[in-house]
């Protein structure tokens, strides 16, 4: 168990081109940004009605959004869905649904959960063992996990939730990447029982991270409490319009799931050819774990290709999917160059 | 002093066309919506870069926004500015900057302040006397006030802030309509002293309420606490782009202030000709207080023109500005018809 006392400090993330430029000032531009798990094939952009920008968002339109979200994610009803300007802003609010106590985060995982729990006043620790979560007042896990893709079975989650609920505790399951499965392990349909909050992210799968839209699926009373904190116009007009259209478009979603799975397979094959082992992930990102990880991060960065590295795990990397054939080519070239230099390196030392 | 115990319940607002349709089902469409204080002449719309929707908002761009906001609003520096997806979502967070105690709201005013303070755990009361605010742990007022436009002098506010600060209390000043003055009474430049939070709304003056952007100006430590609660990507890409461009465009702002002042004068003259007295307001809305207020609200509503009425003050109305010559004509016609019926009414009774 790792105690996370100073966890309120800001944490490092992928997805910042500003920081990438500072790190690799001589890299060719534009950067190929594989540092996030955001889908590079976004839901098709469309022209918004001007009223989406000009007028206060209508409560009827918000109601439509929560109804569609409930149907798409499989929540019991719209009354079990709180919509917010991104999942991120929900984290401290969700962590505040139980009074300050002991928060346990199943790690390693997305660092903002520990930070949010600390902000909410909890004592926070990271545990690596699922069974240890039962001692928490607030237990948090990501399913499937970011960055390694580890999935936990629904039965085990329901059992944990029941045991936490019996003690007045709360289980938070961040299903940010559940759009690409394994959907049979989702607890979206089980939030009516209480004691569970499921978080769903809109921006990652739909490739619209700038729109800022996320959801908490929870018992009705908890949704009411979250809605009260967010106030009447938390979701911007553009997020309402994109959310309603894209979440209802199950055909696009099915096609995209297939496309992403094929892309992930292609990425694994490419990495494999260059001697980079893939240790896990989802079809929105692949998880790499091997001794030369930092060297690969730097070599690709200098060629303008950004992976995600982790300060506390130098052997780990996360790689998102290239978005175009040109990006695939740049990645392939950079990987091949790195692999051939790596093959040469021992000889140079011997010489 | 009015105790507001049930203040967590949702409050009624203007700006909902859905509710207007239910209230006036036979009214001619489209509605002329004068029920808000939102500028009908929005900042010019422009095409957003696709990255504003696709990518996570960049921290560098957020920094640009807070720098421009500090300069435009007159805050000491960008470090004194927290940017959020609308002022609304900030209210419970700001009310939570002091530990639960006694919140006093100078009323009547915008109802969300009392609700937010209650959510933050405070005992909330509304007071009508400015001097009573000194007894609060959290004192809240709107300057200039919504809906009556009452402005309080900066010297009195600074004195109150100092007295609250000495006791560990906090003064929150909602300057949502300060863009149209009286700007010499703004406390934006004084937040560095601590003990004061100034709220500024982007959507009202710039006519972009759907974009969701608002600011808290405060001491650096309070801004850090608010930023931690909001997380790294609270402001959507579109709000960043509109905020940066519009807040930097001081020429548009100056022109708009003149245009709104002229529009408000025109509205006062029109209301005066129809026997409706104007009791106050700002140049984004006018405040009407007279015995026939509810009758006027209904008569205009049936002609598709929406004013704002207040459940607890049947003699009061708020009227926003028409946005086009066609809207002015419809308002003028509806007001004239109402005035002539009102003049006729006593005769009919006599007959």
XYZ file of C-alpha atoms in Angstrom:
702
model
C 0.000 0.000 0.000
C 1.368 3.373 -1.051
C 0.302 6.363 1.020
C -0.490 9.409 -1.052
C -0.312 12.280 1.356
C 0.691 15.120 -0.886
C -1.799 14.041 -3.489
C -3.517 17.414 -3.837
C -0.726 18.735 -6.077
C -1.439 18.891 -9.802
C -0.610 15.713 -11.681
C 1.094 15.148 -15.006
C -0.984 14.096 -18.025
C -0.590 13.293 -21.667
C -2.119 15.444 -24.353
C -0.197 18.689 -23.923
C 1.474 19.826 -27.127
C 2.889 22.823 -25.271
C 4.898 20.566 -22.982
C 5.850 18.314 -25.891
C 7.347 21.309 -27.707
C 9.404 22.197 -24.641
C 10.626 18.606 -24.279
C 11.452 18.029 -27.949
C 12.187 21.482 -29.376
C 13.877 20.151 -32.516
C 11.243 17.556 -33.413
C 9.601 17.822 -36.826
C 6.092 19.304 -36.663
C 3.242 18.686 -36.465
C 3.558 16.242 -33.589
C 1.890 12.849 -33.946
C 0.199 12.848 -30.562
C -0.163 9.294 -29.281
C 0.109 10.444 -25.658
C -3.616 10.170 -24.920
C -6.281 7.488 -25.177
C -8.539 9.805 -27.152
C -9.981 8.389 -30.361
C -8.266 10.111 -33.342
C -11.340 9.373 -35.517
C -13.794 11.802 -33.981
C -17.529 11.684 -34.335
C -18.262 13.768 -37.490
C -18.253 17.495 -36.731
C -21.407 19.371 -37.664
C -22.562 22.957 -37.633
C -24.189 23.888 -34.353
C -27.339 25.988 -34.245
C -26.323 29.508 -33.155
C -28.690 29.199 -30.207
C -26.368 26.545 -28.736
C -23.835 29.329 -28.185
C -26.145 32.262 -27.580
C -28.805 30.960 -25.189
C -28.672 29.307 -21.800
C -28.874 25.531 -22.285
C -32.514 24.391 -22.005
C -33.409 21.949 -19.232
C -35.527 19.957 -21.728
C -32.459 19.432 -23.898
C -30.456 18.292 -20.867
C -33.222 15.838 -20.078
C -32.986 14.456 -23.634
C -29.255 14.019 -23.169
C -29.581 12.110 -19.903
C -32.276 9.881 -21.424
C -30.085 8.987 -24.390
C -27.061 8.504 -22.135
C -29.054 6.161 -19.882
C -30.119 4.101 -22.908
C -26.667 3.977 -24.497
C -24.722 3.230 -21.330
C -27.391 0.921 -19.909
C -28.302 2.860 -16.765
C -31.751 2.135 -15.260
C -33.191 5.565 -16.216
C -32.379 9.220 -16.902
C -32.863 9.873 -13.191
C -29.770 7.733 -12.630
C -27.593 9.982 -14.822
C -25.828 13.231 -13.867
C -24.321 15.069 -16.847
C -21.308 17.312 -16.308
C -18.769 19.364 -18.270
C -16.337 16.434 -18.363
C -15.819 13.546 -15.976
C -12.853 15.319 -14.416
C -14.894 18.015 -12.668
C -17.115 15.278 -11.211
C -14.313 13.469 -9.395
C -14.103 15.625 -6.235
C -17.915 15.853 -6.154
C -18.296 12.077 -6.350
C -15.570 11.571 -3.736
C -17.565 13.948 -1.495
C -20.671 11.732 -1.609
C -19.287 9.896 1.438
C -17.965 11.755 4.436
C -14.188 12.045 4.740
C -12.630 8.704 5.624
C -10.287 6.196 4.083
C -10.055 6.218 0.308
C -8.347 3.337 -1.467
C -7.500 3.529 -5.152
C -6.651 0.363 -7.067
C -3.390 1.272 -8.776
C -1.431 2.000 -10.698
C -4.129 3.977 -12.515
C -5.326 7.404 -13.576
C -3.741 9.748 -11.032
C -6.623 12.216 -10.737
C -8.666 9.804 -8.617
C -6.218 10.000 -5.713
C -6.007 13.780 -6.063
C -9.808 14.145 -6.084
C -10.227 11.924 -3.023
C -7.605 13.954 -1.159
C -9.368 17.207 -2.110
C -12.591 15.736 -0.739
C -10.847 15.306 2.597
C -10.130 11.580 2.510
C -6.937 9.894 3.613
C -5.822 8.302 0.355
C -3.758 5.218 -0.336
C -3.088 3.232 -3.467
C -3.454 -0.549 -3.239
C -2.428 -3.089 -5.846
C -4.681 -5.862 -4.560
C -8.379 -5.778 -5.464
C -9.385 -7.563 -2.257
C -7.813 -4.813 -0.139
C -10.468 -2.354 -1.378
C -13.048 -3.783 1.013
C -11.485 -1.838 3.890
C -12.255 1.505 2.247
C -14.922 4.111 2.918
C -14.360 5.152 -0.680
C -12.974 2.559 -3.104
C -11.988 3.662 -6.593
C -10.965 1.641 -9.612
C -10.836 2.099 -13.347
C -12.405 -0.656 -15.460
C -10.925 -1.472 -17.896
C -7.874 0.066 -16.284
C -5.830 2.919 -17.699
C -3.031 2.320 -18.678
C -2.744 -1.473 -18.560
C -6.258 -2.474 -19.678
C -6.813 -4.899 -16.789
C -10.538 -5.706 -16.527
C -12.342 -6.861 -13.388
C -15.403 -9.109 -13.557
C -18.803 -7.682 -12.765
C -19.547 -10.357 -10.141
C -16.511 -9.428 -8.108
C -17.415 -5.750 -8.389
C -20.999 -6.347 -7.277
C -19.769 -8.344 -4.310
C -17.362 -5.563 -3.323
C -20.105 -2.947 -3.765
C -22.467 -4.888 -1.516
C -19.865 -5.224 1.204
C -18.953 -1.532 1.039
C -22.628 -0.496 0.974
C -23.291 -2.519 4.137
C -20.752 -0.300 5.931
C -21.954 2.959 4.390
C -19.089 2.991 1.907
C -19.022 3.796 -1.790
C -17.501 2.076 -4.810
C -16.544 4.348 -7.704
C -15.874 2.649 -11.027
C -14.396 4.807 -13.730
C -15.520 3.228 -17.010
C -13.835 5.894 -19.135
C -12.784 3.273 -21.692
C -15.717 0.851 -21.343
C -17.075 2.025 -24.740
C -14.492 -0.341 -26.227
C -15.361 -3.111 -23.791
C -15.526 -5.554 -22.110
C -19.093 -4.229 -21.806
C -20.403 -7.322 -20.004
C -18.344 -6.206 -16.993
C -19.976 -2.748 -16.847
C -21.876 -1.855 -13.685
C -23.924 0.830 -15.447
C -27.090 -1.236 -15.043
C -26.485 -1.852 -11.348
C -26.291 1.682 -9.983
C -29.923 1.607 -8.824
C -28.893 -0.611 -5.901
C -26.950 2.271 -4.353
C -23.377 2.289 -3.133
C -21.951 2.444 -6.662
C -21.088 5.328 -8.934
C -20.080 4.580 -12.518
C -18.245 7.307 -14.424
C -18.494 7.474 -18.204
C -16.457 9.781 -20.402
C -17.832 11.176 -23.656
C -14.722 12.762 -25.132
C -12.450 9.733 -25.353
C -14.435 7.259 -27.461
C -16.143 9.966 -29.515
C -12.831 11.781 -30.030
C -14.261 15.083 -28.771
C -12.204 15.804 -25.677
C -12.465 19.597 -26.103
C -16.261 19.520 -25.903
C -16.147 18.581 -22.191
C -18.869 16.101 -21.393
C -18.984 13.297 -18.863
C -21.492 11.391 -16.783
C -21.954 9.908 -13.348
C -24.382 6.990 -13.238
C -25.622 6.474 -9.689
C -28.605 6.016 -7.415
C -31.289 8.693 -7.820
C -30.489 10.426 -4.548
C -26.804 10.654 -5.371
C -27.633 12.010 -8.827
C -29.803 14.675 -7.187
C -26.922 15.641 -4.920
C -24.501 15.850 -7.849
C -26.977 17.850 -9.945
C -27.428 20.316 -7.079
C -23.670 20.851 -6.927
C -23.387 21.314 -10.689
C -26.303 23.746 -10.971
C -28.762 24.189 -13.821
C -26.498 24.979 -16.807
C -23.350 22.944 -16.207
C -23.277 21.366 -19.678
C -22.560 23.803 -22.515
C -24.907 24.082 -25.499
C -22.350 22.511 -27.849
C -21.805 19.548 -25.495
C -25.585 18.999 -25.322
C -25.872 18.931 -29.104
C -22.875 16.659 -29.685
C -23.825 14.396 -26.801
C -27.412 13.926 -27.971
C -26.466 13.199 -31.562
C -23.420 10.991 -30.980
C -24.751 8.920 -28.070
C -27.891 8.126 -30.080
C -25.846 7.034 -33.091
C -25.299 3.400 -32.123
C -24.426 2.476 -35.693
C -21.446 4.845 -35.696
C -20.477 3.430 -32.303
C -20.553 -0.177 -33.525
C -18.580 0.652 -36.665
C -16.062 2.599 -34.608
C -15.546 -0.245 -32.165
C -14.647 -2.516 -35.076
C -12.365 0.084 -36.638
C -10.529 0.728 -33.374
C -10.069 -2.993 -32.749
C -8.493 -3.354 -36.200
C -6.273 -0.316 -35.603
C -5.127 -1.696 -32.253
C -4.259 -4.990 -33.929
C -2.275 -3.163 -36.582
C -0.418 -1.206 -33.888
C 0.431 -4.376 -31.968
C 1.772 -5.989 -35.142
C 3.887 -2.929 -35.933
C 5.275 -2.756 -32.405
C 5.946 -6.487 -32.435
C 7.920 -6.245 -35.696
C 10.125 -3.642 -34.030
C 10.696 -5.750 -30.937
C 8.410 -3.763 -28.641
C 6.230 -6.058 -26.507
C 2.609 -5.069 -25.866
C 1.599 -5.892 -22.299
C -2.058 -4.912 -22.424
C -4.369 -1.959 -23.001
C -7.702 -1.368 -24.709
C -8.383 -0.691 -28.369
C -8.004 3.060 -27.634
C -4.460 2.685 -26.291
C -1.790 0.001 -25.901
C 0.318 -0.545 -22.811
C 4.016 -1.221 -23.257
C 6.225 -2.466 -20.471
C 9.890 -3.202 -21.126
C 13.310 -2.015 -19.922
C 14.036 0.284 -22.887
C 10.767 2.186 -22.550
C 12.288 5.581 -21.741
C 14.780 5.274 -24.588
C 11.908 4.578 -26.981
C 9.944 7.537 -25.578
C 12.880 9.874 -26.279
C 13.722 8.432 -29.680
C 10.135 8.779 -30.909
C 9.750 12.198 -29.276
C 12.737 13.533 -31.170
C 11.011 12.436 -34.353
C 7.841 14.237 -33.313
C 5.921 11.226 -32.088
C 4.577 11.483 -28.564
C 3.891 8.535 -26.333
C 2.815 8.769 -22.713
C 5.451 7.969 -20.114
C 4.958 7.698 -16.361
C 7.294 9.380 -13.904
C 6.987 6.607 -11.349
C 7.257 3.691 -13.809
C 10.167 4.207 -16.229
C 9.586 0.821 -17.862
C 6.013 1.649 -18.879
C 4.598 3.545 -21.834
C 1.140 4.063 -23.260
C 0.582 4.457 -26.992
C -2.596 5.817 -28.537
C -3.666 5.152 -32.122
C -2.378 7.072 -35.153
C -5.201 8.959 -36.853
C -4.151 8.905 -40.511
C -2.051 6.892 -42.934
C 0.588 9.649 -42.794
C 0.776 9.270 -39.024
C 1.089 5.498 -39.341
C 3.955 6.001 -41.770
C 5.778 8.411 -39.480
C 5.346 6.026 -36.553
C 6.530 3.074 -38.612
C 9.594 4.973 -39.838
C 10.507 6.179 -36.370
C 10.050 2.749 -34.816
C 12.119 1.061 -37.517
C 14.926 3.613 -37.104
C 14.932 3.110 -33.353
C 14.884 -0.677 -33.665
C 17.813 -0.699 -36.105
C 19.855 1.639 -33.866
C 19.041 -0.596 -30.915
C 20.234 -3.647 -32.843
C 23.429 -1.795 -33.756
C 24.161 -0.459 -30.293
C 25.868 -3.506 -28.732
C 28.121 -3.883 -31.794
C 29.226 -0.273 -31.451
C 30.168 -0.869 -27.853
C 32.089 -4.043 -28.781
C 33.948 -2.314 -31.603
C -34.287 38.730 7.967
C -35.825 35.878 5.990
C -34.658 32.366 6.873
C -34.103 30.171 3.868
C -34.119 26.669 5.201
C -35.386 24.753 2.198
C -33.021 26.627 -0.062
C -31.415 23.550 -1.620
C -34.430 22.999 -3.899
C -34.028 24.027 -7.523
C -34.953 27.627 -8.207
C -36.952 29.202 -10.998
C -35.144 31.192 -13.706
C -35.848 33.107 -16.840
C -34.593 31.945 -20.198
C -36.513 28.706 -20.647
C -38.491 28.608 -23.881
C -39.784 25.170 -22.953
C -41.559 26.554 -19.905
C -42.726 29.589 -21.851
C -44.427 27.318 -24.389
C -46.233 25.480 -21.605
C -47.342 28.755 -20.002
C -48.490 30.447 -23.226
C -49.394 27.618 -25.613
C -51.329 29.873 -28.005
C -48.760 32.646 -28.239
C -47.415 33.528 -31.694
C -43.925 32.117 -32.318
C -41.061 32.668 -32.180
C -41.059 34.052 -28.668
C -39.386 37.397 -28.062
C -37.414 36.326 -25.009
C -36.874 39.309 -22.701
C -36.844 37.071 -19.621
C -33.059 37.141 -19.171
C -30.390 39.803 -18.789
C -28.348 38.268 -21.586
C -27.167 40.651 -24.303
C -29.160 39.931 -27.502
C -26.277 41.357 -29.576
C -23.726 38.612 -29.131
C -20.036 38.892 -29.757
C -19.612 37.939 -33.452
C -19.612 34.167 -33.944
C -16.580 32.735 -35.696
C -15.475 29.336 -36.900
C -13.590 27.435 -34.246
C -10.464 25.455 -35.081
C -11.430 21.752 -35.082
C -8.807 21.149 -32.399
C -10.959 23.167 -29.977
C -13.473 20.304 -30.130
C -11.150 17.361 -30.692
C -8.294 17.876 -28.260
C -8.100 18.370 -24.518
C -7.884 22.108 -23.792
C -4.213 23.139 -23.482
C -3.046 24.587 -20.171
C -1.138 27.304 -22.070
C -4.358 28.465 -23.686
C -6.077 28.550 -20.283
C -3.207 30.668 -18.995
C -3.748 33.090 -21.895
C -7.414 33.305 -20.992
C -6.775 34.070 -17.322
C -4.196 36.704 -18.293
C -6.614 38.470 -20.611
C -9.415 38.164 -18.058
C -7.196 39.694 -15.362
C -6.368 42.623 -17.646
C -9.955 43.199 -18.814
C -11.608 42.864 -15.409
C -8.775 44.654 -13.576
C -7.626 41.808 -11.301
C -4.045 42.065 -9.955
C -2.743 39.147 -12.082
C -3.675 35.884 -13.835
C -2.863 34.085 -10.575
C -5.864 35.899 -9.086
C -8.257 34.441 -11.686
C -9.983 31.037 -11.665
C -11.767 30.207 -14.934
C -14.760 27.874 -14.870
C -17.498 26.519 -17.157
C -19.888 29.296 -16.098
C -20.146 31.252 -12.875
C -22.995 29.014 -11.718
C -20.837 25.943 -11.090
C -18.454 28.108 -9.042
C -21.068 29.209 -6.501
C -21.017 26.139 -4.191
C -17.223 25.960 -4.534
C -16.808 29.602 -3.533
C -19.285 29.207 -0.671
C -17.144 26.265 0.514
C -14.021 28.447 0.833
C -15.109 29.189 4.412
C -16.190 26.448 6.765
C -19.933 26.016 7.283
C -21.357 28.889 9.318
C -23.794 31.735 8.875
C -24.350 32.910 5.313
C -26.172 36.182 4.721
C -27.338 37.162 1.255
C -28.316 40.769 0.529
C -31.728 40.418 -1.071
C -33.863 40.282 -2.955
C -31.376 39.064 -5.533
C -30.312 36.153 -7.734
C -31.700 33.100 -5.935
C -28.835 30.709 -6.707
C -26.585 32.355 -4.121
C -28.752 31.203 -1.231
C -29.049 27.723 -2.745
C -25.276 27.441 -3.218
C -24.557 28.573 0.351
C -27.029 26.011 1.689
C -25.412 23.264 -0.400
C -22.053 24.252 1.078
C -23.510 23.573 4.518
C -24.164 27.117 5.680
C -27.228 28.325 7.545
C -28.585 30.850 5.075
C -30.673 33.967 5.589
C -31.581 36.833 3.325
C -31.145 40.337 4.713
C -32.368 43.581 3.185
C -29.962 45.839 5.071
C -26.366 46.070 3.869
C -25.063 46.778 7.375
C -26.470 43.457 8.628
C -23.971 41.561 6.435
C -21.176 42.210 8.931
C -22.504 39.415 11.154
C -21.923 36.777 8.483
C -19.246 34.146 8.033
C -20.134 34.298 4.357
C -21.688 37.508 3.025
C -22.993 37.562 -0.542
C -24.249 40.447 -2.637
C -24.725 41.192 -6.306
C -23.308 44.504 -7.561
C -24.992 46.022 -9.470
C -27.906 44.017 -8.170
C -30.115 41.739 -10.238
C -32.980 42.559 -10.721
C -33.188 46.128 -9.370
C -29.777 47.471 -10.422
C -28.919 48.837 -6.970
C -25.178 49.591 -6.786
C -23.095 49.712 -3.619
C -20.031 51.935 -3.323
C -16.589 50.376 -3.325
C -15.590 52.097 -0.065
C -18.455 50.503 1.819
C -17.618 47.120 0.319
C -13.931 47.408 1.231
C -14.880 48.327 4.774
C -17.223 45.327 5.028
C -14.569 43.023 3.543
C -11.983 44.182 6.088
C -14.357 43.600 8.978
C -15.302 40.122 7.721
C -11.674 39.231 7.007
C -10.703 40.152 10.571
C -13.104 37.449 11.783
C -12.080 34.866 9.169
C -15.162 35.582 7.085
C -15.562 36.006 3.337
C -17.325 38.584 1.178
C -18.563 37.332 -2.210
C -19.494 39.994 -4.735
C -21.245 38.803 -7.845
C -20.390 41.363 -10.532
C -22.284 39.478 -13.246
C -23.537 42.769 -14.729
C -20.538 44.993 -13.888
C -19.509 44.989 -17.577
C -22.191 47.663 -18.012
C -21.066 49.539 -14.901
C -20.703 51.300 -12.535
C -17.153 49.992 -12.985
C -15.640 52.381 -10.422
C -17.442 50.330 -7.754
C -15.848 47.028 -8.847
C -13.684 45.212 -6.326
C -11.832 43.252 -9.036
C -8.618 45.127 -8.267
C -8.887 44.521 -4.521
C -9.014 40.737 -4.354
C -5.287 40.488 -3.560
C -6.027 41.641 0.005
C -7.872 38.376 0.696
C -11.312 37.917 2.177
C -13.052 38.884 -1.067
C -14.155 36.859 -4.073
C -15.461 38.705 -7.121
C -17.499 36.703 -9.646
C -17.582 37.749 -13.290
C -19.847 36.234 -15.904
C -18.778 35.973 -19.555
C -22.041 34.902 -21.163
C -24.284 37.817 -20.203
C -22.459 40.857 -21.574
C -20.979 38.979 -24.542
C -24.345 37.370 -25.309
C -22.861 33.852 -25.310
C -24.644 32.151 -22.438
C -24.477 28.704 -24.068
C -20.670 28.771 -24.177
C -20.447 28.481 -20.353
C -17.616 30.625 -19.067
C -17.241 32.471 -15.790
C -14.531 33.633 -13.443
C -13.750 33.951 -9.765
C -11.273 36.710 -8.948
C -9.724 36.088 -5.550
C -6.536 35.854 -3.503
C -3.947 33.500 -4.988
C -4.458 30.800 -2.379
C -8.232 30.765 -2.899
C -7.716 30.592 -6.674
C -5.455 27.580 -6.163
C -8.133 25.897 -4.080
C -10.808 26.600 -6.688
C -8.551 25.400 -9.533
C -7.887 22.151 -7.646
C -11.627 21.549 -7.353
C -12.253 22.312 -11.022
C -9.408 20.145 -12.317
C -7.210 20.654 -15.381
C -9.752 20.847 -18.250
C -12.799 22.531 -16.748
C -13.154 25.129 -19.516
C -14.152 23.718 -22.914
C -12.090 24.456 -26.016
C -14.826 26.648 -27.508
C -15.106 28.688 -24.291
C -11.329 29.212 -24.276
C -11.377 30.488 -27.858
C -14.384 32.786 -27.417
C -13.135 34.022 -24.054
C -9.669 34.893 -25.331
C -10.919 36.705 -28.397
C -13.871 38.554 -26.880
C -12.259 39.619 -23.592
C -9.284 41.054 -25.512
C -11.573 43.031 -27.826
C -11.974 46.146 -25.697
C -13.157 48.151 -28.702
C -16.161 45.871 -29.203
C -16.808 46.105 -25.462
C -16.777 49.932 -25.465
C -19.032 50.113 -28.522
C -21.400 47.568 -26.988
C -21.668 49.468 -23.718
C -22.772 52.547 -25.669
C -25.219 50.562 -27.782
C -26.785 48.881 -24.741
C -27.115 52.205 -22.916
C -28.981 53.617 -25.929
C -31.196 50.512 -26.141
C -32.026 50.743 -22.442
C -32.966 54.389 -22.874
C -35.221 53.469 -25.797
C -36.864 50.735 -23.722
C -37.494 53.134 -20.822
C -39.090 55.644 -23.171
C -41.321 52.972 -24.731
C -42.410 51.655 -21.334
C -43.004 55.208 -20.125
C -45.272 55.997 -23.086
C -47.376 52.962 -22.150
C -47.627 53.968 -18.510
C -45.177 51.395 -17.169
C -42.780 52.916 -14.634
C -39.133 51.810 -14.649
C -37.789 51.459 -11.113
C -34.158 50.609 -11.881
C -31.954 48.021 -13.557
C -28.800 48.059 -15.658
C -28.456 48.590 -19.377
C -28.822 44.794 -19.863
C -32.227 44.702 -18.148
C -34.822 47.064 -16.693
C -36.648 46.571 -13.426
C -40.368 47.303 -13.301
C -42.307 47.558 -10.073
C -46.006 48.436 -10.144
C -49.325 46.882 -9.082
C -50.347 45.662 -12.560
C -47.087 43.770 -13.132
C -48.589 40.272 -13.326
C -51.313 41.446 -15.703
C -48.649 42.901 -17.980
C -46.609 39.686 -17.774
C -49.634 37.654 -18.931
C -50.761 40.083 -21.610
C -47.294 40.192 -23.190
C -46.806 36.431 -22.766
C -49.963 35.743 -24.727
C -48.498 37.815 -27.528
C -45.283 35.816 -27.400
C -43.212 38.313 -25.438
C -41.580 36.958 -22.305
C -40.658 39.065 -19.328
C -39.262 37.700 -16.077
C -41.658 37.579 -13.143
C -40.842 36.638 -9.550
C -43.005 34.239 -7.563
C -42.399 36.055 -4.287
C -42.841 39.588 -5.670
C -45.954 39.832 -7.858
C -45.475 43.564 -8.382
C -42.018 43.160 -9.912
C -40.894 42.328 -13.440
C -37.571 42.338 -15.245
C -37.346 43.154 -18.935
C -34.341 42.399 -21.113
C -33.583 44.204 -24.371
C -35.152 43.322 -27.733
C -32.510 42.124 -30.195
C -33.876 43.320 -33.519
C -36.151 45.977 -34.980
C -38.799 43.280 -35.507
C -38.653 42.424 -31.815
C -38.938 46.096 -30.867
C -42.026 46.388 -33.080
C -43.679 43.339 -31.520
C -42.958 44.663 -28.040
C -44.276 48.114 -28.931
C -47.459 46.672 -30.429
C -48.097 44.389 -27.469
C -47.450 47.151 -24.950
C -49.719 49.590 -26.792
C -52.528 46.997 -26.960
C -52.196 46.273 -23.264
C -52.139 49.996 -22.379
C -55.246 50.726 -24.410
C -57.153 47.783 -22.877
C -56.070 48.982 -19.440
C -57.381 52.466 -20.206
C -60.667 50.984 -21.411
C -61.209 48.601 -18.527
C -62.759 50.972 -15.940
C -65.283 52.239 -18.521
C -66.430 48.706 -19.258
C -67.060 48.124 -15.590
C -69.060 51.366 -15.308
C -71.232 50.534 -18.338
